[in-house]
mmCIF file of C-alpha atoms in Angstrom:
data_model
loop_
_atom_site.group_PDB
_atom_site.id
_atom_site.type_symbol
_atom_site.label_atom_id
_atom_site.label_comp_id
_atom_site.label_asym_id
_atom_site.label_seq_id
_atom_site.Cartn_x
_atom_site.Cartn_y
_atom_site.Cartn_z
ATOM 1 C CA MET M 1 0.000 0.000 0.000
ATOM 2 C CA THR M 2 1.255 3.502 -0.815
ATOM 3 C CA LYS M 3 0.670 6.635 1.227
ATOM 4 C CA HIS M 4 -1.159 8.309 -1.663
ATOM 5 C CA PHE M 5 -3.951 5.751 -2.135
ATOM 6 C CA LYS M 6 -5.901 4.828 0.994
ATOM 7 C CA ILE M 7 -9.519 5.463 -0.001
ATOM 8 C CA PHE M 8 -11.043 4.077 -3.184
ATOM 9 C CA GLY M 9 -14.382 4.663 -4.835
ATOM 10 C CA VAL M 10 -16.100 2.211 -7.162
ATOM 11 C CA ILE M 11 -18.998 3.347 -9.363
ATOM 12 C CA GLY M 12 -21.297 0.427 -10.093
ATOM 13 C CA ALA M 13 -22.146 -2.543 -7.882
ATOM 14 C CA GLY M 14 -22.772 -5.121 -10.571
ATOM 15 C CA ALA M 15 -20.691 -8.278 -10.600
ATOM 16 C CA TRP M 16 -17.565 -6.594 -11.974
ATOM 17 C CA GLY M 17 -17.788 -3.506 -9.785
ATOM 18 C CA THR M 18 -18.287 -5.642 -6.701
ATOM 19 C CA ALA M 19 -15.344 -7.845 -7.668
ATOM 20 C CA ILE M 20 -13.115 -4.784 -8.081
ATOM 21 C CA ALA M 21 -14.226 -3.500 -4.681
ATOM 22 C CA GLN M 22 -13.401 -6.886 -3.181
ATOM 23 C CA MET M 23 -9.952 -6.790 -4.813
ATOM 24 C CA LEU M 24 -9.282 -3.269 -3.518
ATOM 25 C CA ALA M 25 -10.462 -3.953 0.026
ATOM 26 C CA ARG M 26 -7.731 -4.775 2.502
ATOM 27 C CA GLU M 27 -6.580 -3.681 5.927
ATOM 28 C CA GLY M 28 -5.794 0.021 5.912
ATOM 29 C CA GLN M 29 -7.773 0.795 2.753
ATOM 30 C CA THR M 30 -11.429 1.792 2.581
ATOM 31 C CA VAL M 31 -13.649 1.169 -0.457
ATOM 32 C CA HIS M 32 -16.846 3.129 -1.075
ATOM 33 C CA LEU M 33 -18.982 1.135 -3.528
ATOM 34 C CA TRP M 34 -21.826 3.019 -5.212
ATOM 35 C CA ALA M 35 -24.891 0.936 -6.065
ATOM 36 C CA LEU M 36 -27.836 2.138 -8.117
ATOM 37 C CA GLU M 37 -30.218 -0.239 -6.361
ATOM 38 C CA PRO M 38 -30.911 0.460 -2.662
ATOM 39 C CA GLU M 39 -31.452 -3.242 -1.998
ATOM 40 C CA VAL M 40 -27.967 -4.059 -3.293
ATOM 41 C CA ALA M 41 -26.341 -1.521 -0.981
ATOM 42 C CA ASP M 42 -28.387 -2.807 1.950
ATOM 43 C CA ALA M 43 -27.410 -6.422 1.279
ATOM 44 C CA ILE M 44 -23.715 -5.556 1.024
ATOM 45 C CA ASN M 45 -23.721 -3.537 4.242
ATOM 46 C CA THR M 46 -25.819 -5.949 6.296
ATOM 47 C CA ALA M 47 -25.298 -9.439 4.877
ATOM 48 C CA ARG M 48 -21.830 -8.709 3.404
ATOM 49 C CA GLU M 49 -22.935 -10.173 0.078
ATOM 50 C CA ASN M 50 -24.167 -8.813 -3.265
ATOM 51 C CA THR M 51 -27.094 -11.187 -3.455
ATOM 52 C CA LEU M 52 -28.337 -9.812 -6.795
ATOM 53 C CA PHE M 53 -25.178 -9.710 -8.917
ATOM 54 C CA LEU M 54 -22.451 -11.738 -7.165
ATOM 55 C CA LYS M 55 -24.223 -14.247 -4.993
ATOM 56 C CA GLY M 56 -22.229 -16.596 -2.811
ATOM 57 C CA VAL M 57 -19.114 -14.425 -2.356
ATOM 58 C CA PRO M 58 -18.579 -13.123 1.207
ATOM 59 C CA LEU M 59 -17.490 -9.487 0.947
ATOM 60 C CA LYS M 60 -14.748 -7.886 3.017
ATOM 61 C CA PRO M 61 -15.676 -5.492 5.836
ATOM 62 C CA GLU M 62 -13.660 -2.637 4.271
ATOM 63 C CA ILE M 63 -16.343 -2.321 1.557
ATOM 64 C CA ARG M 64 -18.966 0.296 2.385
ATOM 65 C CA ALA M 65 -21.870 0.394 -0.052
ATOM 66 C CA THR M 66 -23.806 3.585 -0.698
ATOM 67 C CA ASN M 67 -26.523 4.956 -2.976
ATOM 68 C CA ARG M 68 -24.991 8.453 -2.822
ATOM 69 C CA LEU M 69 -22.374 9.194 -5.495
ATOM 70 C CA GLU M 70 -21.156 12.185 -3.479
ATOM 71 C CA ASP M 71 -19.861 9.724 -0.856
ATOM 72 C CA LEU M 72 -17.100 8.863 -3.355
ATOM 73 C CA GLY M 73 -15.829 12.441 -3.404
ATOM 74 C CA THR M 74 -13.148 11.776 -0.770
ATOM 75 C CA ALA M 75 -11.613 8.897 -2.735
ATOM 76 C CA ASP M 76 -7.950 9.001 -3.746
ATOM 77 C CA ALA M 77 -8.861 7.081 -6.914
ATOM 78 C CA ILE M 78 -12.150 6.060 -8.477
ATOM 79 C CA PHE M 79 -12.897 2.975 -10.558
ATOM 80 C CA ALA M 80 -15.786 3.662 -12.970
ATOM 81 C CA VAL M 81 -17.526 0.354 -13.608
ATOM 82 C CA ALA M 82 -21.033 1.419 -14.653
ATOM 83 C CA PRO M 83 -22.064 -0.038 -18.045
ATOM 84 C CA ALA M 84 -20.671 1.940 -20.969
ATOM 85 C CA GLN M 85 -24.048 3.345 -21.970
ATOM 86 C CA HIS M 86 -24.554 4.698 -18.434
ATOM 87 C CA THR M 87 -21.019 5.929 -17.782
ATOM 88 C CA ARG M 88 -21.677 9.507 -18.870
ATOM 89 C CA VAL M 89 -24.584 10.105 -16.499
ATOM 90 C CA THR M 90 -22.724 8.648 -13.509
ATOM 91 C CA LEU M 91 -19.577 10.676 -14.206
ATOM 92 C CA ARG M 92 -21.661 13.823 -14.624
ATOM 93 C CA ALA M 93 -23.328 13.220 -11.267
ATOM 94 C CA LEU M 94 -19.889 12.937 -9.669
ATOM 95 C CA ARG M 95 -18.672 16.278 -11.049
ATOM 96 C CA ALA M 96 -19.590 18.414 -8.048
ATOM 97 C CA SER M 97 -17.806 16.226 -5.499
ATOM 98 C CA LEU M 98 -14.710 14.973 -7.363
ATOM 99 C CA ARG M 99 -11.416 16.555 -6.342
ATOM 100 C CA PRO M 100 -9.300 17.860 -9.262
ATOM 101 C CA GLY M 101 -6.421 15.545 -10.168
ATOM 102 C CA THR M 102 -8.154 12.398 -8.921
ATOM 103 C CA PRO M 103 -7.404 9.328 -11.077
ATOM 104 C CA VAL M 104 -10.563 7.865 -12.615
ATOM 105 C CA VAL M 105 -9.936 4.324 -13.828
ATOM 106 C CA LEU M 106 -12.355 3.373 -16.592
ATOM 107 C CA CYS M 107 -13.340 -0.290 -16.394
ATOM 108 C CA SER M 108 -16.378 -0.380 -18.695
ATOM 109 C CA LYS M 109 -15.789 -1.957 -22.091
ATOM 110 C CA GLY M 110 -17.781 -0.332 -24.842
ATOM 111 C CA ILE M 111 -18.432 2.640 -27.088
ATOM 112 C CA GLU M 112 -21.185 5.139 -26.341
ATOM 113 C CA LEU M 113 -24.050 4.479 -28.718
ATOM 114 C CA ALA M 114 -25.352 8.039 -28.888
ATOM 115 C CA THR M 115 -22.024 9.734 -29.625
ATOM 116 C CA GLY M 116 -19.619 7.056 -30.898
ATOM 117 C CA GLU M 117 -17.171 8.088 -28.158
ATOM 118 C CA PHE M 118 -14.900 5.782 -26.205
ATOM 119 C CA MET M 119 -15.034 6.053 -22.423
ATOM 120 C CA THR M 120 -11.889 8.223 -22.192
ATOM 121 C CA GLN M 121 -13.629 10.773 -24.417
ATOM 122 C CA VAL M 122 -16.739 10.614 -22.231
ATOM 123 C CA LEU M 123 -14.561 11.163 -19.145
ATOM 124 C CA LYS M 124 -12.884 14.177 -20.764
ATOM 125 C CA ASP M 125 -16.321 15.632 -21.561
ATOM 126 C CA GLU M 126 -17.738 15.199 -18.079
ATOM 127 C CA LEU M 127 -14.733 15.333 -15.706
ATOM 128 C CA PRO M 128 -11.977 17.234 -17.523
ATOM 129 C CA GLU M 129 -9.970 17.743 -14.314
ATOM 130 C CA ALA M 130 -9.734 14.008 -13.582
ATOM 131 C CA VAL M 131 -6.647 11.956 -14.434
ATOM 132 C CA PRO M 132 -7.816 9.301 -16.932
ATOM 133 C CA ALA M 133 -6.807 5.652 -16.752
ATOM 134 C CA VAL M 134 -8.102 2.429 -18.301
ATOM 135 C CA MET M 135 -8.082 -1.036 -16.722
ATOM 136 C CA SER M 136 -8.816 -3.912 -19.062
ATOM 137 C CA GLY M 137 -7.796 -7.506 -19.574
ATOM 138 C CA PRO M 138 -8.861 -11.147 -19.295
ATOM 139 C CA SER M 139 -10.801 -11.080 -16.045
ATOM 140 C CA PHE M 140 -14.082 -12.645 -15.026
ATOM 141 C CA ALA M 141 -15.722 -11.031 -12.014
ATOM 142 C CA ILE M 142 -16.160 -14.286 -10.120
ATOM 143 C CA ASP M 143 -12.457 -15.146 -10.504
ATOM 144 C CA VAL M 144 -11.313 -11.761 -9.197
ATOM 145 C CA ALA M 145 -13.834 -11.796 -6.339
ATOM 146 C CA ARG M 146 -12.650 -15.227 -5.235
ATOM 147 C CA GLY M 147 -9.005 -14.241 -5.413
ATOM 148 C CA LEU M 148 -8.052 -16.454 -8.351
ATOM 149 C CA PRO M 149 -4.917 -15.412 -10.294
ATOM 150 C CA THR M 150 -5.687 -12.606 -12.765
ATOM 151 C CA ALA M 151 -3.551 -10.198 -14.806
ATOM 152 C CA VAL M 152 -4.774 -7.012 -16.498
ATOM 153 C CA THR M 153 -3.498 -3.883 -18.202
ATOM 154 C CA LEU M 154 -3.705 -0.573 -16.366
ATOM 155 C CA ALA M 155 -3.033 2.244 -18.820
ATOM 156 C CA MET M 156 -2.216 5.770 -17.659
ATOM 157 C CA GLU M 157 -0.204 8.463 -19.419
ATOM 158 C CA ASP M 158 1.549 9.461 -16.174
ATOM 159 C CA ALA M 159 3.760 6.390 -15.701
ATOM 160 C CA ALA M 160 4.942 7.429 -12.230
ATOM 161 C CA LEU M 161 1.395 7.859 -10.927
ATOM 162 C CA GLY M 162 0.325 4.679 -12.697
ATOM 163 C CA THR M 163 3.118 2.752 -11.010
ATOM 164 C CA GLU M 164 2.065 4.097 -7.620
ATOM 165 C CA LEU M 165 -1.550 3.123 -8.239
ATOM 166 C CA ILE M 166 -0.529 -0.369 -9.335
ATOM 167 C CA GLN M 167 1.497 -0.778 -6.155
ATOM 168 C CA ALA M 168 -1.584 0.192 -4.151
ATOM 169 C CA ILE M 169 -3.992 -2.242 -5.803
ATOM 170 C CA SER M 170 -1.890 -5.254 -6.769
ATOM 171 C CA THR M 171 -2.098 -8.441 -4.726
ATOM 172 C CA PRO M 172 -0.439 -11.855 -5.024
ATOM 173 C CA THR M 173 -3.402 -12.917 -7.185
ATOM 174 C CA PHE M 174 -4.236 -9.658 -8.999
ATOM 175 C CA ARG M 175 -1.415 -8.372 -11.182
ATOM 176 C CA PRO M 176 -1.832 -5.157 -13.210
ATOM 177 C CA TYR M 177 0.735 -4.389 -15.914
ATOM 178 C CA LEU M 178 1.409 -0.717 -16.626
ATOM 179 C CA GLY M 179 0.704 0.722 -20.071
ATOM 180 C CA THR M 180 0.383 4.222 -21.487
ATOM 181 C CA ASP M 181 -1.836 3.529 -24.532
ATOM 182 C CA LEU M 182 -5.310 4.246 -23.148
ATOM 183 C CA LEU M 183 -7.045 4.131 -26.536
ATOM 184 C CA GLY M 184 -5.538 0.768 -27.446
ATOM 185 C CA ALA M 185 -6.675 -0.722 -24.143
ATOM 186 C CA GLU M 186 -10.169 0.636 -24.741
ATOM 187 C CA ILE M 187 -10.382 -0.686 -28.291
ATOM 188 C CA GLY M 188 -9.425 -4.188 -27.208
ATOM 189 C CA GLY M 189 -12.023 -4.216 -24.449
ATOM 190 C CA ALA M 190 -14.832 -2.912 -26.652
ATOM 191 C CA VAL M 191 -14.251 -4.896 -29.834
ATOM 192 C CA LYS M 192 -13.710 -8.260 -28.150
ATOM 193 C CA ASN M 193 -17.291 -8.174 -26.844
ATOM 194 C CA VAL M 194 -18.651 -7.982 -30.392
ATOM 195 C CA LEU M 195 -16.317 -10.734 -31.585
ATOM 196 C CA ALA M 196 -17.376 -12.933 -28.658
ATOM 197 C CA ILE M 197 -20.964 -12.745 -29.879
ATOM 198 C CA ALA M 198 -19.774 -14.001 -33.265
ATOM 199 C CA CYS M 199 -17.846 -16.864 -31.673
ATOM 200 C CA GLY M 200 -20.861 -17.834 -29.608
ATOM 201 C CA ILE M 201 -23.080 -17.856 -32.686
ATOM 202 C CA ALA M 202 -20.642 -20.145 -34.506
ATOM 203 C CA LEU M 203 -20.563 -22.661 -31.663
ATOM 204 C CA GLY M 204 -24.311 -22.387 -31.113
ATOM 205 C CA LYS M 205 -24.836 -23.286 -34.773
ATOM 206 C CA GLY M 206 -22.520 -26.260 -34.411
ATOM 207 C CA LEU M 207 -19.885 -24.956 -36.831
ATOM 208 C CA GLY M 208 -17.066 -26.524 -34.836
ATOM 209 C CA ARG M 209 -13.898 -25.451 -33.090
ATOM 210 C CA SER M 210 -12.004 -24.841 -36.338
ATOM 211 C CA ALA M 211 -14.454 -22.106 -37.298
ATOM 212 C CA HIS M 212 -14.284 -20.793 -33.732
ATOM 213 C CA ALA M 213 -10.490 -20.481 -33.888
ATOM 214 C CA ALA M 214 -10.671 -18.801 -37.293
ATOM 215 C CA LEU M 215 -13.105 -16.214 -35.949
ATOM 216 C CA ILE M 216 -10.768 -15.374 -33.074
ATOM 217 C CA ALA M 217 -7.805 -14.974 -35.418
ATOM 218 C CA ARG M 218 -9.616 -12.930 -38.053
ATOM 219 C CA GLY M 219 -11.387 -10.960 -35.332
ATOM 220 C CA TYR M 220 -8.013 -10.069 -33.871
ATOM 221 C CA ALA M 221 -7.011 -8.766 -37.310
ATOM 222 C CA GLU M 222 -10.134 -6.565 -37.347
ATOM 223 C CA MET M 223 -9.382 -5.250 -33.873
ATOM 224 C CA THR M 224 -5.814 -4.415 -34.837
ATOM 225 C CA ARG M 225 -6.848 -2.662 -38.052
ATOM 226 C CA LEU M 226 -9.197 -0.430 -36.090
ATOM 227 C CA ALA M 227 -6.587 0.319 -33.436
ATOM 228 C CA LEU M 228 -3.945 1.322 -35.980
ATOM 229 C CA ALA M 229 -6.413 3.477 -37.914
ATOM 230 C CA LEU M 230 -7.399 5.355 -34.747
ATOM 231 C CA GLY M 231 -3.805 5.939 -33.664
ATOM 232 C CA ALA M 232 -3.392 3.243 -31.006
ATOM 233 C CA GLU M 233 -0.271 1.103 -30.672
ATOM 234 C CA ALA M 234 -0.191 -2.361 -32.204
ATOM 235 C CA GLU M 235 1.769 -3.671 -29.192
ATOM 236 C CA THR M 236 -1.172 -2.912 -26.905
ATOM 237 C CA LEU M 237 -3.374 -5.274 -28.890
ATOM 238 C CA THR M 238 -0.870 -8.108 -28.457
ATOM 239 C CA GLY M 239 -1.146 -7.795 -24.688
ATOM 240 C CA LEU M 240 -3.639 -8.526 -21.948
ATOM 241 C CA SER M 241 -6.185 -5.867 -22.925
ATOM 242 C CA GLY M 242 -6.192 -7.045 -26.542
ATOM 243 C CA LEU M 243 -5.359 -10.646 -27.358
ATOM 244 C CA GLY M 244 -5.646 -11.808 -23.744
ATOM 245 C CA ASP M 245 -9.153 -10.457 -23.235
ATOM 246 C CA LEU M 246 -10.203 -11.597 -26.707
ATOM 247 C CA VAL M 247 -9.206 -15.218 -26.076
ATOM 248 C CA LEU M 248 -10.959 -15.372 -22.701
ATOM 249 C CA THR M 249 -14.176 -13.680 -23.776
ATOM 250 C CA CYS M 250 -14.459 -15.707 -26.974
ATOM 251 C CA SER M 251 -13.767 -19.051 -25.300
ATOM 252 C CA SER M 252 -15.999 -19.338 -22.236
ATOM 253 C CA GLU M 253 -19.722 -19.423 -21.641
ATOM 254 C CA THR M 254 -19.055 -17.394 -18.489
ATOM 255 C CA SER M 255 -18.740 -14.457 -20.891
ATOM 256 C CA ARG M 256 -22.107 -12.722 -21.183
ATOM 257 C CA ASN M 257 -21.329 -11.842 -24.793
ATOM 258 C CA MET M 258 -20.334 -15.332 -25.868
ATOM 259 C CA SER M 259 -23.287 -16.902 -24.066
ATOM 260 C CA LEU M 260 -25.609 -14.464 -25.844
ATOM 261 C CA GLY M 261 -24.092 -15.528 -29.159
ATOM 262 C CA LEU M 262 -24.557 -19.186 -28.246
ATOM 263 C CA ALA M 263 -28.241 -18.558 -27.595
ATOM 264 C CA LEU M 264 -28.609 -16.674 -30.893
ATOM 265 C CA GLY M 265 -26.906 -19.533 -32.710
ATOM 266 C CA LYS M 266 -29.360 -21.966 -31.178
ATOM 267 C CA GLY M 267 -32.275 -19.954 -32.518
ATOM 268 C CA GLU M 268 -33.343 -17.887 -29.517
ATOM 269 C CA ALA M 269 -34.611 -14.351 -30.100
ATOM 270 C CA LEU M 270 -32.424 -11.464 -28.982
ATOM 271 C CA GLY M 271 -35.227 -9.811 -27.011
ATOM 272 C CA ASP M 272 -35.943 -12.996 -25.082
ATOM 273 C CA ILE M 273 -32.262 -13.500 -24.255
ATOM 274 C CA LEU M 274 -31.867 -9.975 -22.915
ATOM 275 C CA ALA M 275 -35.133 -10.072 -20.967
ATOM 276 C CA ALA M 276 -33.910 -13.088 -19.011
ATOM 277 C CA ARG M 277 -30.727 -11.327 -17.836
ATOM 278 C CA ASN M 278 -30.124 -9.003 -14.887
ATOM 279 C CA ALA M 279 -26.723 -7.868 -16.213
ATOM 280 C CA VAL M 280 -25.753 -5.809 -19.262
ATOM 281 C CA THR M 281 -24.296 -7.520 -22.330
ATOM 282 C CA GLU M 282 -22.063 -4.717 -23.611
ATOM 283 C CA GLY M 283 -21.486 -6.127 -27.105
ATOM 284 C CA VAL M 284 -25.146 -5.647 -28.054
ATOM 285 C CA ALA M 285 -24.902 -1.859 -27.810
ATOM 286 C CA THR M 286 -21.307 -1.723 -29.053
ATOM 287 C CA ALA M 287 -21.849 -3.650 -32.323
ATOM 288 C CA PRO M 288 -23.956 -1.021 -34.160
ATOM 289 C CA VAL M 289 -21.756 1.918 -33.169
ATOM 290 C CA LEU M 290 -18.605 -0.063 -33.980
ATOM 291 C CA ARG M 291 -19.991 -0.699 -37.461
ATOM 292 C CA ARG M 292 -20.674 3.016 -37.923
ATOM 293 C CA LEU M 293 -17.189 3.892 -36.774
ATOM 294 C CA ALA M 294 -15.549 1.365 -39.107
ATOM 295 C CA ARG M 295 -17.596 2.486 -42.110
ATOM 296 C CA ALA M 296 -16.848 6.159 -41.447
ATOM 297 C CA ARG M 297 -13.126 5.396 -41.370
ATOM 298 C CA GLY M 298 -13.170 2.961 -44.285
ATOM 299 C CA ILE M 299 -11.949 0.106 -42.071
ATOM 300 C CA GLU M 300 -12.855 -3.411 -43.165
ATOM 301 C CA MET M 301 -14.400 -5.315 -40.233
ATOM 302 C CA PRO M 302 -16.629 -8.012 -41.776
ATOM 303 C CA ILE M 303 -17.172 -10.067 -38.608
ATOM 304 C CA SER M 304 -18.179 -7.030 -36.575
ATOM 305 C CA GLU M 305 -20.332 -5.873 -39.489
ATOM 306 C CA ALA M 306 -22.153 -9.212 -39.550
ATOM 307 C CA VAL M 307 -22.779 -9.161 -35.785
ATOM 308 C CA ALA M 308 -24.181 -5.621 -35.999
ATOM 309 C CA ALA M 309 -26.514 -6.641 -38.821
ATOM 310 C CA VAL M 310 -27.820 -9.577 -36.761
ATOM 311 C CA ILE M 311 -28.261 -7.419 -33.637
ATOM 312 C CA GLU M 312 -30.138 -4.778 -35.639
ATOM 313 C CA GLY M 313 -32.406 -7.442 -37.153
ATOM 314 C CA GLU M 314 -31.284 -6.720 -40.707
ATOM 315 C CA ILE M 315 -30.255 -10.288 -41.489
ATOM 316 C CA SER M 316 -30.651 -13.689 -39.897
ATOM 317 C CA VAL M 317 -27.863 -15.664 -38.262
ATOM 318 C CA ASP M 318 -27.790 -18.043 -41.243
ATOM 319 C CA GLU M 319 -27.549 -15.141 -43.687
ATOM 320 C CA ALA M 320 -24.684 -13.633 -41.704
ATOM 321 C CA ILE M 321 -22.774 -16.919 -41.773
ATOM 322 C CA THR M 322 -23.320 -17.310 -45.507
ATOM 323 C CA ALA M 323 -22.145 -13.756 -46.166
ATOM 324 C CA LEU M 324 -18.907 -14.351 -44.242
ATOM 325 C CA LEU M 325 -18.221 -17.684 -45.921
ATOM 326 C CA MET M 326 -18.771 -16.204 -49.375
ATOM 327 C CA ARG M 327 -16.276 -13.373 -48.933
ATOM 328 C CA PRO M 328 -13.565 -13.240 -51.640
ATOM 329 C CA VAL M 329 -10.350 -15.126 -50.925
ATOM 330 C CA LYS M 330 -7.421 -12.808 -50.177
ATOM 331 C CA ALA M 331 -4.011 -12.682 -48.551
ATOM 332 C CA GLU M 332 -3.838 -12.977 -44.779
ATOM 333 C CA ALA M 333 -2.709 -9.629 -43.398
ATOM 334 C CA VAL M 334 -3.812 -7.121 -40.788
ATOM 335 C CA LYS M 335 -4.207 -4.521 -43.523
ATOM 336 C CA SER M 336 -6.378 -6.804 -45.707
#
C-alpha cells in the first residue's frame, strides 16, 4: 500500500464492480462502492454479500456500499464500472464532489451508442480535471472476487502515478501491468465483446472449433486494423487488454457476450435472451456503433459488421454466416 492511495471509490455494484471492490479492500484501505439499487447496498452492508449480482461471495468489511455518489468524493482514486451506456450520467453526477487531479480508472468496455465516443472521451467531456486511466484484460468477475490469479493492463499516461496506483492495488493474485496507450486498451475491451458474440453464434450453430479459432484470429485482425487506424499502438493489442481479453471472452460461456451468441446460434430471439438477464451484455450496444465507426473510417471489419446486422435485425444468423463464408479469398494480413 502507498501513502497516496488509501480510499477508493467504485462506481457500479454489478458483478464486476463488486469484484473490483473486493480486490481493492484490505486492511488500511477503505472502499466506497456506489450501487444504483438500494437493496444491493443494503445487502452488502448488512449481509456482506451482493445477493443480486455476485451471490455466494462473502465481501470484506472494508467495503462500504452507498446509494450516494457524493460519498465517493473523498476517494484518492475512483474505478468507474457502470455499463458503458450509463457511464456519462454517472460521471456527470460525480462532477460536483470529485477533487481535481483524482485518477478515474475506466473499467467499462464499450463505445457510447449516442455519440460514438470511447469512455476516455466521455470522461474528458464530463470530468476534464480528472486523471484518466483504463483497466482492461482477461478477467471474469467471479475469478477476481474469489481471489483467483488474474492479470490485467492498467493504462495511464503518467507512468509514475500509474506505477504508484498499481502498487496500491496489486495483490499476489491480482497483477496489473502498466501501459500508457489508453485508446488501445479501450479498443481491445470494446471490440472483443462484439467478436465474442460471433464466436458464440458459430458454436451455437454447431460450426465446430475450427471455425471458432478462425473467428478469433480474423477478429483479432479486425481489432488491430481499427486500433492502428485510430492511432493506437499495435503492441497494446498483443497484450492482456487485446489478445488476452479476446481469447478469454471468446472461449468461455461465463462471458455474457459469448453466451448471448450461443443462444442466438441456437435460434433464440435477442429480445428474449436480454429479458432473461439481470446484467448488461455490452457487445449488443457496441456492435452497431462499432460498425458506424468502421464504415466512417473505411476500415474493413466483416465479422463485426455481420454481428451488428444480426443485432439490428437486418439479417438472420444463417444469412450472416453465408455472407462471411462467401467473402472473396485474399491474402492474410492485418491490412487486408
